[in-house]
Amino acid sequence: MKLGVMGAAGRMGQTLIRAINETEGCELAGASEVPGSSAIGRDAGTCAGIDPLGVEISENIAELFATIEGILDFTSPDATVKFAELAAQARIVHVIGTTGFDDGHEAKIKAAARHATIIKAGNMSLGINLLAALTEQVAKSLDQDFDIEIVEMHHRHKVDAPSGTALMLGEAAAKGRGIDLGTHAIRSRDGHTGPRSEGDIGFATLRGGNMVGDHSVIFAGSGERIELTHRADDRSIFAQGAVKAALWGRGREPGLYAMRDVLGLS
């Protein structure tokens, strides 16, 4: 499968290039960066710290989409929407690991999925998707006497909060409880907030150092507490999941899918 990497010179882009190179059944056929990037013209393999692959990093998006079967995209919301529209025109697979979307972005991605095979997830790792499935089940099993809190910590450079993974876990908890996350999420607490409201799902965001990503879902009852935790030590787990998703999407009907579909957890 011929794959392209968007944002190829970034930390995640480099990891994706290495993952493609290490995976049987796919090859790097294109790599892009924003206009003006110092990486433009460099060999993608060299940029990623491996042997040259004969693929230059380019700013010519149109040329890239004409030669690939799928793209791996961990960029920014505005860029991802643009890539989704191009993927729809080209009828290819678009794997989205970008986070921080608003409702407008989500609507445009959903529209693009009428013609592109889009696999979108706040986190591509097997462990996190299993954690989400467990979170839904535990939330369904426990009653409102157990309060739900989600705690996440990432590196100092992360620009969105809560993380896409934390929100994914929140959605899983809300689904288990049969409630709408949008009306029950508490994303910050400051000052005299009063007592906690029954049914709220709280989020706590921590940033610092070079943490790849820690997530915990806490079910706090009277006299007991259940904690489900996932710790990511290497971002290659996300890249491996993204490549797996692209291979799964090859030849599949257009639509908007999640990693739970790829892993058979739906």
Coordinates of C-alpha atoms in Angstrom, one line a residue:
M1 CA 0.0 0.0 0.0
K2 CA 1.4 3.4 -1.0
L3 CA 1.2 5.8 1.9
G4 CA 1.9 9.4 2.4
V5 CA 2.8 11.2 5.6
M6 CA 1.6 14.7 6.3
G7 CA 3.7 16.8 8.6
A8 CA 6.6 14.5 7.8
A9 CA 9.3 16.5 9.6
G10 CA 7.5 16.7 12.9
R11 CA 8.2 14.2 15.8
M12 CA 5.1 12.2 14.9
G13 CA 5.7 12.5 11.2
Q14 CA 9.2 11.0 11.6
T15 CA 7.8 8.2 13.7
L16 CA 5.2 7.4 11.1
I17 CA 7.9 7.2 8.4
R18 CA 9.8 4.7 10.4
A19 CA 6.7 2.7 11.1
I20 CA 5.8 2.5 7.4
N21 CA 9.4 1.4 6.6
E22 CA 9.2 -1.4 9.2
T23 CA 5.8 -2.7 8.2
E24 CA 5.4 -5.4 5.6
G25 CA 2.7 -4.6 3.0
C26 CA 3.2 -0.9 2.7
E27 CA 5.7 1.7 1.5
L28 CA 6.3 5.4 1.9
A29 CA 5.3 7.0 -1.4
G30 CA 5.0 10.6 -0.4
A31 CA 5.8 13.1 2.4
S32 CA 4.7 16.6 2.9
E33 CA 5.5 19.7 4.9
V34 CA 4.1 23.2 5.1
P35 CA 5.5 25.8 2.6
G36 CA 8.8 27.3 3.9
S37 CA 9.7 24.3 6.0
S38 CA 13.5 23.7 6.1
A39 CA 12.7 20.0 5.6
I40 CA 11.4 20.5 2.0
G41 CA 13.6 18.8 -0.5
R42 CA 15.2 16.5 2.1
D43 CA 14.9 12.7 1.8
A44 CA 12.1 11.6 4.2
G45 CA 14.1 8.6 5.4
T46 CA 17.1 10.8 6.3
C47 CA 14.8 13.2 8.1
A48 CA 13.4 10.4 10.1
G49 CA 16.9 9.1 11.1
I50 CA 16.9 6.0 8.9
D51 CA 18.5 5.2 5.5
P52 CA 17.4 7.3 2.5
L53 CA 14.1 6.1 1.0
G54 CA 14.2 8.0 -2.2
V55 CA 11.1 10.1 -1.3
E56 CA 11.6 13.9 -1.0
I57 CA 9.6 15.9 1.4
S58 CA 7.4 18.2 -0.7
E59 CA 5.0 21.1 -0.3
N60 CA 3.2 20.0 -3.5
I61 CA 0.1 18.4 -1.9
A62 CA -1.8 17.9 -5.2
E63 CA 1.1 15.9 -6.6
L64 CA 1.3 13.8 -3.5
F65 CA -2.5 12.9 -3.5
A66 CA -2.2 11.8 -7.2
T67 CA 0.3 9.0 -6.3
I68 CA -0.8 7.5 -3.0
E69 CA -3.5 5.1 -1.7
G70 CA -3.7 6.6 1.8
I71 CA -2.4 9.3 4.1
L72 CA -1.4 9.3 7.7
D73 CA -2.2 12.6 9.3
F74 CA -1.3 13.9 12.8
T75 CA -1.2 17.6 12.0
S76 CA -3.6 20.3 13.0
P77 CA -7.4 20.6 12.7
D78 CA -7.5 23.1 9.9
A79 CA -4.9 21.2 7.9
T80 CA -6.7 17.9 8.5
V81 CA -10.0 19.2 7.2
K82 CA -8.2 20.3 4.0
F83 CA -6.6 16.9 3.6
A84 CA -9.9 15.2 4.2
E85 CA -11.5 17.1 1.3
L86 CA -8.6 16.1 -0.9
A87 CA -8.8 12.5 0.2
A88 CA -12.5 12.6 -0.7
Q89 CA -11.7 13.9 -4.2
A90 CA -9.0 11.2 -4.6
R91 CA -11.1 8.4 -3.1
I92 CA -8.3 7.2 -0.8
V93 CA -7.8 6.2 2.8
H94 CA -7.3 9.0 5.4
V95 CA -6.1 8.0 8.8
I96 CA -6.6 10.9 11.3
G97 CA -4.7 11.1 14.6
T98 CA -5.0 14.9 14.8
T99 CA -6.9 16.2 17.9
G100 CA -8.4 19.5 19.0
F101 CA -11.3 19.6 16.5
D102 CA -14.4 21.9 16.9
D103 CA -17.9 21.1 15.7
G104 CA -17.2 22.8 12.4
H105 CA -14.2 20.6 11.7
E106 CA -16.1 17.5 12.7
A107 CA -18.9 18.3 10.3
K108 CA -16.5 18.8 7.4
I109 CA -14.7 15.5 8.1
K110 CA -18.0 13.7 8.3
A111 CA -18.9 15.2 4.9
A112 CA -15.6 14.1 3.4
A113 CA -16.3 10.5 4.7
R114 CA -19.0 10.2 2.1
H115 CA -16.3 9.6 -0.5
A116 CA -13.1 8.8 1.5
T117 CA -12.4 6.0 3.8
I118 CA -11.6 7.9 7.0
I119 CA -10.3 6.3 10.2
K120 CA -10.3 8.8 13.0
A121 CA -9.3 8.3 16.6
G122 CA -8.1 10.4 19.5
N123 CA -5.6 7.7 20.1
M124 CA -4.4 4.9 17.8
S125 CA -2.9 2.5 20.4
L126 CA -4.3 -0.9 21.1
G127 CA -4.1 -0.4 24.8
I128 CA -6.0 2.9 24.9
N129 CA -8.8 1.5 22.8
L130 CA -9.1 -1.5 25.1
L131 CA -9.1 1.1 28.0
A132 CA -12.0 2.9 26.3
A133 CA -13.9 -0.3 26.0
L134 CA -13.3 -1.2 29.7
T135 CA -14.3 2.4 30.7
E136 CA -17.6 2.1 28.9
Q137 CA -18.3 -1.3 30.6
V138 CA -17.4 -0.2 34.1
A139 CA -19.4 3.0 33.7
K140 CA -22.4 0.9 32.6
S141 CA -21.9 -1.5 35.6
L142 CA -21.6 1.1 38.4
D143 CA -24.4 3.5 39.4
Q144 CA -24.3 7.2 40.0
D145 CA -22.8 6.7 43.5
F146 CA -19.4 6.4 41.7
D147 CA -18.1 9.7 40.4
I148 CA -16.0 9.6 37.2
E149 CA -12.8 11.7 36.9
I150 CA -10.4 11.5 34.0
V151 CA -6.7 12.6 34.5
E152 CA -4.2 13.1 31.7
M153 CA -0.6 14.3 31.4
H154 CA 1.4 15.1 28.3
H155 CA 4.6 16.8 27.3
R156 CA 5.0 20.6 27.6
H157 CA 4.6 21.1 23.8
K158 CA 1.0 19.7 23.5
V159 CA -1.3 22.5 22.4
D160 CA -4.8 21.2 23.0
A161 CA -6.5 20.3 26.3
P162 CA -8.0 18.0 27.4
S163 CA -6.3 15.6 25.1
G164 CA -8.2 13.9 22.3
T165 CA -7.6 10.6 24.2
A166 CA -9.1 12.0 27.4
L167 CA -12.2 13.2 25.5
M168 CA -12.5 9.7 23.9
L169 CA -12.4 8.1 27.3
G170 CA -15.0 10.7 28.5
E171 CA -17.2 9.7 25.6
A172 CA -16.8 6.1 26.5
A173 CA -17.8 6.8 30.1
A174 CA -20.8 8.9 29.0
K175 CA -22.0 6.2 26.7
G176 CA -21.8 3.6 29.5
R177 CA -23.8 5.9 31.7
G178 CA -26.3 6.7 28.9
I179 CA -25.7 10.4 29.1
D180 CA -24.4 13.2 26.8
L181 CA -20.8 14.1 27.6
G182 CA -21.3 17.7 26.3
T183 CA -23.8 18.5 29.1
H184 CA -22.0 16.6 31.8
A185 CA -18.3 17.4 31.2
I186 CA -16.5 19.6 33.7
R187 CA -13.2 20.6 32.1
S188 CA -11.9 23.0 34.8
R189 CA -12.4 23.9 38.5
D190 CA -11.3 27.1 40.0
G191 CA -12.3 29.1 43.1
H192 CA -15.4 28.4 45.1
T193 CA -17.1 25.8 42.8
G194 CA -19.5 24.3 45.3
P195 CA -20.1 20.6 45.7
R196 CA -19.7 18.2 42.8
S197 CA -22.9 17.6 40.9
E198 CA -24.1 14.0 40.5
G199 CA -23.4 12.6 37.0
D200 CA -20.6 15.0 36.1
I201 CA -17.5 13.6 34.3
G202 CA -14.5 15.7 35.4
F203 CA -11.3 16.3 33.5
A204 CA -7.9 17.2 34.9
T205 CA -5.1 18.3 32.5
L206 CA -1.4 18.2 33.4
R207 CA 1.5 19.3 31.2
G208 CA 5.2 19.0 31.6
G209 CA 8.5 17.5 30.5
N210 CA 8.6 15.0 27.7
M211 CA 5.7 12.8 28.8
V212 CA 4.3 10.8 25.8
G213 CA 0.9 10.4 27.4
D214 CA -0.6 9.1 30.7
H215 CA -4.4 8.6 31.1
S216 CA -6.4 7.4 34.1
V217 CA -10.1 7.0 34.5
I218 CA -11.1 7.1 38.2
F219 CA -14.4 5.7 39.5
A220 CA -14.7 7.1 43.0
G221 CA -17.3 5.7 45.4
S222 CA -17.9 5.8 49.1
G223 CA -15.1 3.9 50.7
E224 CA -13.6 2.5 47.5
R225 CA -12.0 3.6 44.2
I226 CA -11.4 1.9 40.9
E227 CA -8.7 3.3 38.6
L228 CA -8.0 2.3 35.0
T229 CA -4.7 3.6 33.7
H230 CA -2.7 3.5 30.5
R231 CA 0.8 4.9 30.2
A232 CA 2.5 5.4 26.8
D233 CA 6.3 5.4 26.9
D234 CA 6.9 5.5 23.2
R235 CA 4.9 7.3 20.5
S236 CA 5.7 4.5 18.1
I237 CA 2.6 2.7 19.4
F238 CA 0.5 5.4 17.8
A239 CA 2.3 5.2 14.5
Q240 CA 2.0 1.4 14.4
G241 CA -1.7 1.7 15.1
A242 CA -2.1 4.3 12.3
V243 CA -0.3 2.0 9.8
K244 CA -2.5 -0.9 10.9
A245 CA -5.6 1.3 10.4
A246 CA -4.5 2.3 6.8
L247 CA -4.0 -1.3 5.8
W248 CA -7.4 -2.2 7.3
G249 CA -9.0 0.6 5.4
R250 CA -7.6 -0.3 2.0
G251 CA -10.5 -1.4 -0.3
R252 CA -13.1 -0.7 2.3
E253 CA -16.2 1.3 1.6
P254 CA -16.1 5.1 2.2
G255 CA -17.2 6.1 5.7
L256 CA -16.1 7.4 9.0
Y257 CA -14.5 4.7 11.1
A258 CA -12.7 4.5 14.5
M259 CA -9.9 2.4 15.8
R260 CA -12.5 0.3 17.6
D261 CA -13.6 -0.8 14.2
V262 CA -10.1 -1.6 13.1
L263 CA -9.5 -3.7 16.2
G264 CA -12.9 -5.4 16.2
L265 CA -14.0 -3.8 19.5
S266 CA -17.2 -2.1 18.2

